[in-house]
mmCIF file with all atom_site columns, C-alpha atoms in Angstrom:
data_model
loop_
_atom_site.group_PDB
_atom_site.id
_atom_site.type_symbol
_atom_site.label_atom_id
_atom_site.label_alt_id
_atom_site.label_comp_id
_atom_site.label_asym_id
_atom_site.label_entity_id
_atom_site.label_seq_id
_atom_site.pdbx_PDB_ins_code
_atom_site.Cartn_x
_atom_site.Cartn_y
_atom_site.Cartn_z
_atom_site.occupancy
_atom_site.B_iso_or_equiv
_atom_site.pdbx_formal_charge
_atom_site.auth_seq_id
_atom_site.auth_comp_id
_atom_site.auth_asym_id
_atom_site.auth_atom_id
_atom_site.pdbx_PDB_model_num
ATOM 1   C CA . GLN A 1 1   ? -0.519  -0.235 -0.001  1.00 0.00 ? 267 GLN A CA 1
ATOM 2   C CA . VAL A 1 2   ? 1.736   3.171  -0.713  1.00 0.00 ? 268 VAL A CA 1
ATOM 3   C CA . HIS A 1 3   ? 0.323   7.150  0.728   1.00 0.00 ? 269 HIS A CA 1
ATOM 4   C CA . LEU A 1 4   ? 0.456   9.722  -1.977  1.00 0.00 ? 270 LEU A CA 1
ATOM 5   C CA . VAL A 1 5   ? 1.342   13.545 -1.456  1.00 0.00 ? 271 VAL A CA 1
ATOM 6   C CA . ALA A 1 6   ? 1.719   15.653 -3.636  1.00 0.00 ? 272 ALA A CA 1
ATOM 7   C CA . SER A 1 7   ? 2.850   19.821 -2.780  1.00 0.00 ? 273 SER A CA 1
ATOM 8   C CA . GLY A 1 8   ? 5.160   22.618 -4.864  1.00 0.00 ? 274 GLY A CA 1
ATOM 9   C CA . GLY A 1 9   ? 1.899   23.882 -6.636  1.00 0.00 ? 275 GLY A CA 1
ATOM 10  C CA . GLY A 1 10  ? 1.028   27.673 -7.347  1.00 0.00 ? 276 GLY A CA 1
ATOM 11  C CA . SER A 1 11  ? 0.819   30.586 -9.033  1.00 0.00 ? 277 SER A CA 1
ATOM 12  C CA . VAL A 1 12  ? 3.215   32.648 -12.052 1.00 0.00 ? 278 VAL A CA 1
ATOM 13  C CA . GLN A 1 13  ? 3.534   34.695 -14.853 1.00 0.00 ? 279 GLN A CA 1
ATOM 14  C CA . SER A 1 14  ? 4.125   32.274 -18.163 1.00 0.00 ? 280 SER A CA 1
ATOM 15  C CA . GLY A 1 15  ? 6.673   31.779 -18.993 1.00 0.00 ? 281 GLY A CA 1
ATOM 16  C CA . GLY A 1 16  ? 8.573   31.032 -15.224 1.00 0.00 ? 282 GLY A CA 1
ATOM 17  C CA . SER A 1 17  ? 8.603   27.866 -14.112 1.00 0.00 ? 283 SER A CA 1
ATOM 18  C CA . LEU A 1 18  ? 7.492   25.242 -10.440 1.00 0.00 ? 284 LEU A CA 1
ATOM 19  C CA . ARG A 1 19  ? 8.984   22.202 -9.300  1.00 0.00 ? 285 ARG A CA 1
ATOM 20  C CA . LEU A 1 20  ? 6.081   20.005 -8.087  1.00 0.00 ? 286 LEU A CA 1
ATOM 21  C CA . SER A 1 21  ? 6.797   16.916 -5.426  1.00 0.00 ? 287 SER A CA 1
ATOM 22  C CA . CYS A 1 22  ? 5.074   13.863 -4.752  1.00 0.00 ? 288 CYS A CA 1
ATOM 23  C CA . VAL A 1 23  ? 6.072   11.880 -1.421  1.00 0.00 ? 289 VAL A CA 1
ATOM 24  C CA . ALA A 1 24  ? 5.509   8.233  -0.926  1.00 0.00 ? 290 ALA A CA 1
ATOM 25  C CA . SER A 1 25  ? 4.911   6.657  2.726   1.00 0.00 ? 291 SER A CA 1
ATOM 26  C CA . GLY A 1 26  ? 3.847   3.539  3.099   1.00 0.00 ? 292 GLY A CA 1
ATOM 27  C CA . ASP A 1 27  ? 6.026   0.605  0.442   1.00 0.00 ? 293 ASP A CA 1
ATOM 28  C CA . THR A 1 28  ? 8.648   2.941  0.304   1.00 0.00 ? 294 THR A CA 1
ATOM 29  C CA . HIS A 1 29  ? 11.357  -0.662 -0.459  1.00 0.00 ? 295 HIS A CA 1
ATOM 30  C CA . THR A 1 30  ? 9.780   -1.341 -3.718  1.00 0.00 ? 296 THR A CA 1
ATOM 31  C CA . ARG A 1 31  ? 10.826  2.128  -6.297  1.00 0.00 ? 297 ARG A CA 1
ATOM 32  C CA . TYR A 1 32  ? 6.749   2.171  -8.451  1.00 0.00 ? 298 TYR A CA 1
ATOM 33  C CA . CYS A 1 33  ? 6.454   2.794  -11.511 1.00 0.00 ? 299 CYS A CA 1
ATOM 34  C CA . MET A 1 34  ? 5.100   6.822  -11.452 1.00 0.00 ? 300 MET A CA 1
ATOM 35  C CA . GLY A 1 35  ? 3.144   9.612  -12.839 1.00 0.00 ? 301 GLY A CA 1
ATOM 36  C CA . TRP A 1 36  ? 2.231   12.954 -12.945 1.00 0.00 ? 302 TRP A CA 1
ATOM 37  C CA . PHE A 1 37  ? -1.815  13.641 -14.583 1.00 0.00 ? 303 PHE A CA 1
ATOM 38  C CA . ARG A 1 38  ? -3.807  16.788 -13.836 1.00 0.00 ? 304 ARG A CA 1
ATOM 39  C CA . GLN A 1 39  ? -6.984  17.837 -14.964 1.00 0.00 ? 305 GLN A CA 1
ATOM 40  C CA . ALA A 1 40  ? -8.299  21.523 -16.404 1.00 0.00 ? 306 ALA A CA 1
ATOM 41  C CA . PRO A 1 41  ? -11.364 23.035 -15.334 1.00 0.00 ? 307 PRO A CA 1
ATOM 42  C CA . GLY A 1 42  ? -14.700 21.660 -17.876 1.00 0.00 ? 308 GLY A CA 1
ATOM 43  C CA . LYS A 1 43  ? -11.632 19.284 -19.168 1.00 0.00 ? 309 LYS A CA 1
ATOM 44  C CA . GLU A 1 44  ? -10.687 16.009 -18.272 1.00 0.00 ? 310 GLU A CA 1
ATOM 45  C CA . ARG A 1 45  ? -7.890  14.287 -17.126 1.00 0.00 ? 311 ARG A CA 1
ATOM 46  C CA . GLU A 1 46  ? -4.870  13.798 -19.004 1.00 0.00 ? 312 GLU A CA 1
ATOM 47  C CA . GLY A 1 47  ? -1.262  12.362 -18.938 1.00 0.00 ? 313 GLY A CA 1
ATOM 48  C CA . VAL A 1 48  ? 1.280   14.442 -17.662 1.00 0.00 ? 314 VAL A CA 1
ATOM 49  C CA . ALA A 1 49  ? 4.697   12.455 -17.422 1.00 0.00 ? 315 ALA A CA 1
ATOM 50  C CA . ALA A 1 50  ? 5.692   8.526  -16.144 1.00 0.00 ? 316 ALA A CA 1
ATOM 51  C CA . ILE A 1 51  ? 8.525   7.216  -15.068 1.00 0.00 ? 317 ILE A CA 1
ATOM 52  C CA . ASP A 1 52  ? 9.448   4.040  -14.521 1.00 0.00 ? 318 ASP A CA 1
ATOM 53  C CA . SER A 1 53  ? 11.242  1.461  -11.659 1.00 0.00 ? 319 SER A CA 1
ATOM 54  C CA . TYR A 1 54  ? 14.800  1.498  -14.309 1.00 0.00 ? 320 TYR A CA 1
ATOM 55  C CA . GLY A 1 55  ? 14.079  5.548  -14.827 1.00 0.00 ? 321 GLY A CA 1
ATOM 56  C CA . VAL A 1 56  ? 12.859  5.665  -18.665 1.00 0.00 ? 322 VAL A CA 1
ATOM 57  C CA . THR A 1 57  ? 10.605  8.270  -19.545 1.00 0.00 ? 323 THR A CA 1
ATOM 58  C CA . ALA A 1 58  ? 7.642   8.691  -21.239 1.00 0.00 ? 324 ALA A CA 1
ATOM 59  C CA . TYR A 1 59  ? 5.885   12.430 -21.945 1.00 0.00 ? 325 TYR A CA 1
ATOM 60  C CA . ALA A 1 60  ? 2.863   13.449 -23.043 1.00 0.00 ? 326 ALA A CA 1
ATOM 61  C CA . GLU A 1 61  ? 3.815   16.573 -26.349 1.00 0.00 ? 327 GLU A CA 1
ATOM 62  C CA . SER A 1 62  ? 2.141   19.070 -24.972 1.00 0.00 ? 328 SER A CA 1
ATOM 63  C CA . VAL A 1 63  ? 5.372   19.784 -22.059 1.00 0.00 ? 329 VAL A CA 1
ATOM 64  C CA . LYS A 1 64  ? 8.246   17.819 -23.819 1.00 0.00 ? 330 LYS A CA 1
ATOM 65  C CA . GLY A 1 65  ? 11.146  19.696 -23.951 1.00 0.00 ? 331 GLY A CA 1
ATOM 66  C CA . ARG A 1 66  ? 9.608   21.568 -21.158 1.00 0.00 ? 332 ARG A CA 1
ATOM 67  C CA . PHE A 1 67  ? 9.126   19.441 -18.848 1.00 0.00 ? 333 PHE A CA 1
ATOM 68  C CA . THR A 1 68  ? 11.042  16.293 -16.541 1.00 0.00 ? 334 THR A CA 1
ATOM 69  C CA . ILE A 1 69  ? 10.189  14.049 -14.051 1.00 0.00 ? 335 ILE A CA 1
ATOM 70  C CA . SER A 1 70  ? 12.607  12.568 -12.183 1.00 0.00 ? 336 SER A CA 1
ATOM 71  C CA . GLN A 1 71  ? 13.665  10.156 -8.869  1.00 0.00 ? 337 GLN A CA 1
ATOM 72  C CA . ASP A 1 72  ? 16.415  9.512  -7.588  1.00 0.00 ? 338 ASP A CA 1
ATOM 73  C CA . ASN A 1 73  ? 14.979  6.316  -6.069  1.00 0.00 ? 339 ASN A CA 1
ATOM 74  C CA . ALA A 1 74  ? 12.214  4.428  -3.918  1.00 0.00 ? 340 ALA A CA 1
ATOM 75  C CA . LYS A 1 75  ? 12.978  6.667  -1.243  1.00 0.00 ? 341 LYS A CA 1
ATOM 76  C CA . SER A 1 76  ? 13.379  10.161 -2.664  1.00 0.00 ? 342 SER A CA 1
ATOM 77  C CA . PRO A 1 77  ? 10.328  12.374 -3.697  1.00 0.00 ? 343 PRO A CA 1
ATOM 78  C CA . LEU A 1 78  ? 8.348   12.031 -7.430  1.00 0.00 ? 344 LEU A CA 1
ATOM 79  C CA . LEU A 1 79  ? 9.631   15.526 -9.104  1.00 0.00 ? 345 LEU A CA 1
ATOM 80  C CA . LEU A 1 80  ? 7.961   18.192 -11.500 1.00 0.00 ? 346 LEU A CA 1
ATOM 81  C CA . GLN A 1 81  ? 10.223  20.278 -12.775 1.00 0.00 ? 347 GLN A CA 1
ATOM 82  C CA . MET A 1 82  ? 7.534   22.062 -14.972 1.00 0.00 ? 348 MET A CA 1
ATOM 83  C CA . ASN A 1 83  ? 9.017   24.951 -17.181 1.00 0.00 ? 349 ASN A CA 1
ATOM 84  C CA . ALA A 1 84  ? 8.584   27.918 -20.262 1.00 0.00 ? 350 ALA A CA 1
ATOM 85  C CA . MET A 1 85  ? 5.218   26.788 -18.857 1.00 0.00 ? 351 MET A CA 1
ATOM 86  C CA . LYS A 1 86  ? 1.865   28.948 -20.375 1.00 0.00 ? 352 LYS A CA 1
ATOM 87  C CA . PRO A 1 87  ? -1.556  29.374 -19.705 1.00 0.00 ? 353 PRO A CA 1
ATOM 88  C CA . GLU A 1 88  ? -2.412  26.029 -20.509 1.00 0.00 ? 354 GLU A CA 1
ATOM 89  C CA . ASP A 1 89  ? -0.964  24.703 -18.388 1.00 0.00 ? 355 ASP A CA 1
ATOM 90  C CA . THR A 1 90  ? -3.162  26.126 -15.922 1.00 0.00 ? 356 THR A CA 1
ATOM 91  C CA . ALA A 1 91  ? -4.526  22.481 -14.087 1.00 0.00 ? 357 ALA A CA 1
ATOM 92  C CA . MET A 1 92  ? -4.353  20.784 -11.232 1.00 0.00 ? 358 MET A CA 1
ATOM 93  C CA . TYR A 1 93  ? -1.692  18.464 -10.710 1.00 0.00 ? 359 TYR A CA 1
ATOM 94  C CA . TYR A 1 94  ? -2.163  14.607 -8.713  1.00 0.00 ? 360 TYR A CA 1
ATOM 95  C CA . CYS A 1 95  ? 0.543   11.941 -8.952  1.00 0.00 ? 361 CYS A CA 1
ATOM 96  C CA . ALA A 1 96  ? 0.022   7.992  -9.215  1.00 0.00 ? 362 ALA A CA 1
ATOM 97  C CA . ALA A 1 97  ? 1.967   4.940  -8.550  1.00 0.00 ? 363 ALA A CA 1
ATOM 98  C CA . LEU A 1 98  ? 2.214   1.206  -10.210 1.00 0.00 ? 364 LEU A CA 1
ATOM 99  C CA . PRO A 1 99  ? 3.667   -2.024 -9.109  1.00 0.00 ? 365 PRO A CA 1
ATOM 100 C CA . PRO A 1 100 ? 6.497   -2.102 -11.065 1.00 0.00 ? 366 PRO A CA 1
ATOM 101 C CA . SER A 1 101 ? 5.610   -5.832 -12.672 1.00 0.00 ? 367 SER A CA 1
ATOM 102 C CA . SER A 1 102 ? 2.743   -3.498 -14.406 1.00 0.00 ? 368 SER A CA 1
ATOM 103 C CA . ALA A 1 103 ? 2.709   -4.405 -18.054 1.00 0.00 ? 369 ALA A CA 1
ATOM 104 C CA . ASP A 1 104 ? 1.210   -0.950 -18.032 1.00 0.00 ? 370 ASP A CA 1
ATOM 105 C CA . CYS A 1 105 ? 4.615   0.810  -16.324 1.00 0.00 ? 371 CYS A CA 1
ATOM 106 C CA . LEU A 1 106 ? 4.736   4.313  -19.181 1.00 0.00 ? 372 LEU A CA 1
ATOM 107 C CA . SER A 1 107 ? 0.711   4.627  -19.206 1.00 0.00 ? 373 SER A CA 1
ATOM 108 C CA . LEU A 1 108 ? -0.795  7.840  -19.409 1.00 0.00 ? 374 LEU A CA 1
ATOM 109 C CA . ARG A 1 109 ? -3.678  7.020  -17.764 1.00 0.00 ? 375 ARG A CA 1
ATOM 110 C CA . PHE A 1 110 ? -4.762  7.005  -14.994 1.00 0.00 ? 376 PHE A CA 1
ATOM 111 C CA . TYR A 1 111 ? -7.241  4.536  -14.331 1.00 0.00 ? 377 TYR A CA 1
ATOM 112 C CA . ASP A 1 112 ? -4.076  2.540  -14.967 1.00 0.00 ? 378 ASP A CA 1
ATOM 113 C CA . TYR A 1 113 ? -2.823  3.240  -11.623 1.00 0.00 ? 379 TYR A CA 1
ATOM 114 C CA . HIS A 1 114 ? -3.024  1.783  -8.456  1.00 0.00 ? 380 HIS A CA 1
ATOM 115 C CA . TYR A 1 115 ? -2.781  4.117  -5.927  1.00 0.00 ? 381 TYR A CA 1
ATOM 116 C CA . ARG A 1 116 ? -3.162  8.021  -6.835  1.00 0.00 ? 382 ARG A CA 1
ATOM 117 C CA . GLY A 1 117 ? -2.638  11.241 -4.583  1.00 0.00 ? 383 GLY A CA 1
ATOM 118 C CA . GLN A 1 118 ? -4.431  14.679 -3.866  1.00 0.00 ? 384 GLN A CA 1
ATOM 119 C CA . GLY A 1 119 ? -3.767  17.167 -5.959  1.00 0.00 ? 385 GLY A CA 1
ATOM 120 C CA . THR A 1 120 ? -1.880  20.149 -5.977  1.00 0.00 ? 386 THR A CA 1
ATOM 121 C CA . GLN A 1 121 ? -3.471  23.925 -7.871  1.00 0.00 ? 387 GLN A CA 1
ATOM 122 C CA . VAL A 1 122 ? -0.240  25.216 -10.965 1.00 0.00 ? 388 VAL A CA 1
ATOM 123 C CA . THR A 1 123 ? -2.158  28.839 -11.879 1.00 0.00 ? 389 THR A CA 1
ATOM 124 C CA . VAL A 1 124 ? -0.251  29.875 -14.982 1.00 0.00 ? 390 VAL A CA 1
ATOM 125 C CA . SER A 1 125 ? -1.396  33.258 -15.552 1.00 0.00 ? 391 SER A CA 1
ATOM 126 C CA . SER A 1 126 ? -0.454  35.580 -18.442 1.00 0.00 ? 392 SER A CA 1
#
């Protein structure tokens, strides 16, 4: 069982940067596959980035080259460095985890993930 808590959201101007963090508690000996997701008002939740237990990453086309997902080891926070931010990045951001044996590692589908944290709000103004 894994409990996830995301933080680091806030308000930033267009072109600015934020770094989100997701801390896991519970089973911290296993390096889970992890993902970041977001949901803007009136829109469906979408995958942003994912990382598997080997450190391989996947990104949504809309954030490639601007966002970086990382995690040093199983006990380290999951990070999402967001640069060159745009107003369309405004959303509630969520982190999620999946057992490393899953065939869905690197998925950008939120409901593929077994453990999901609460969100942190990100607002980008123009």
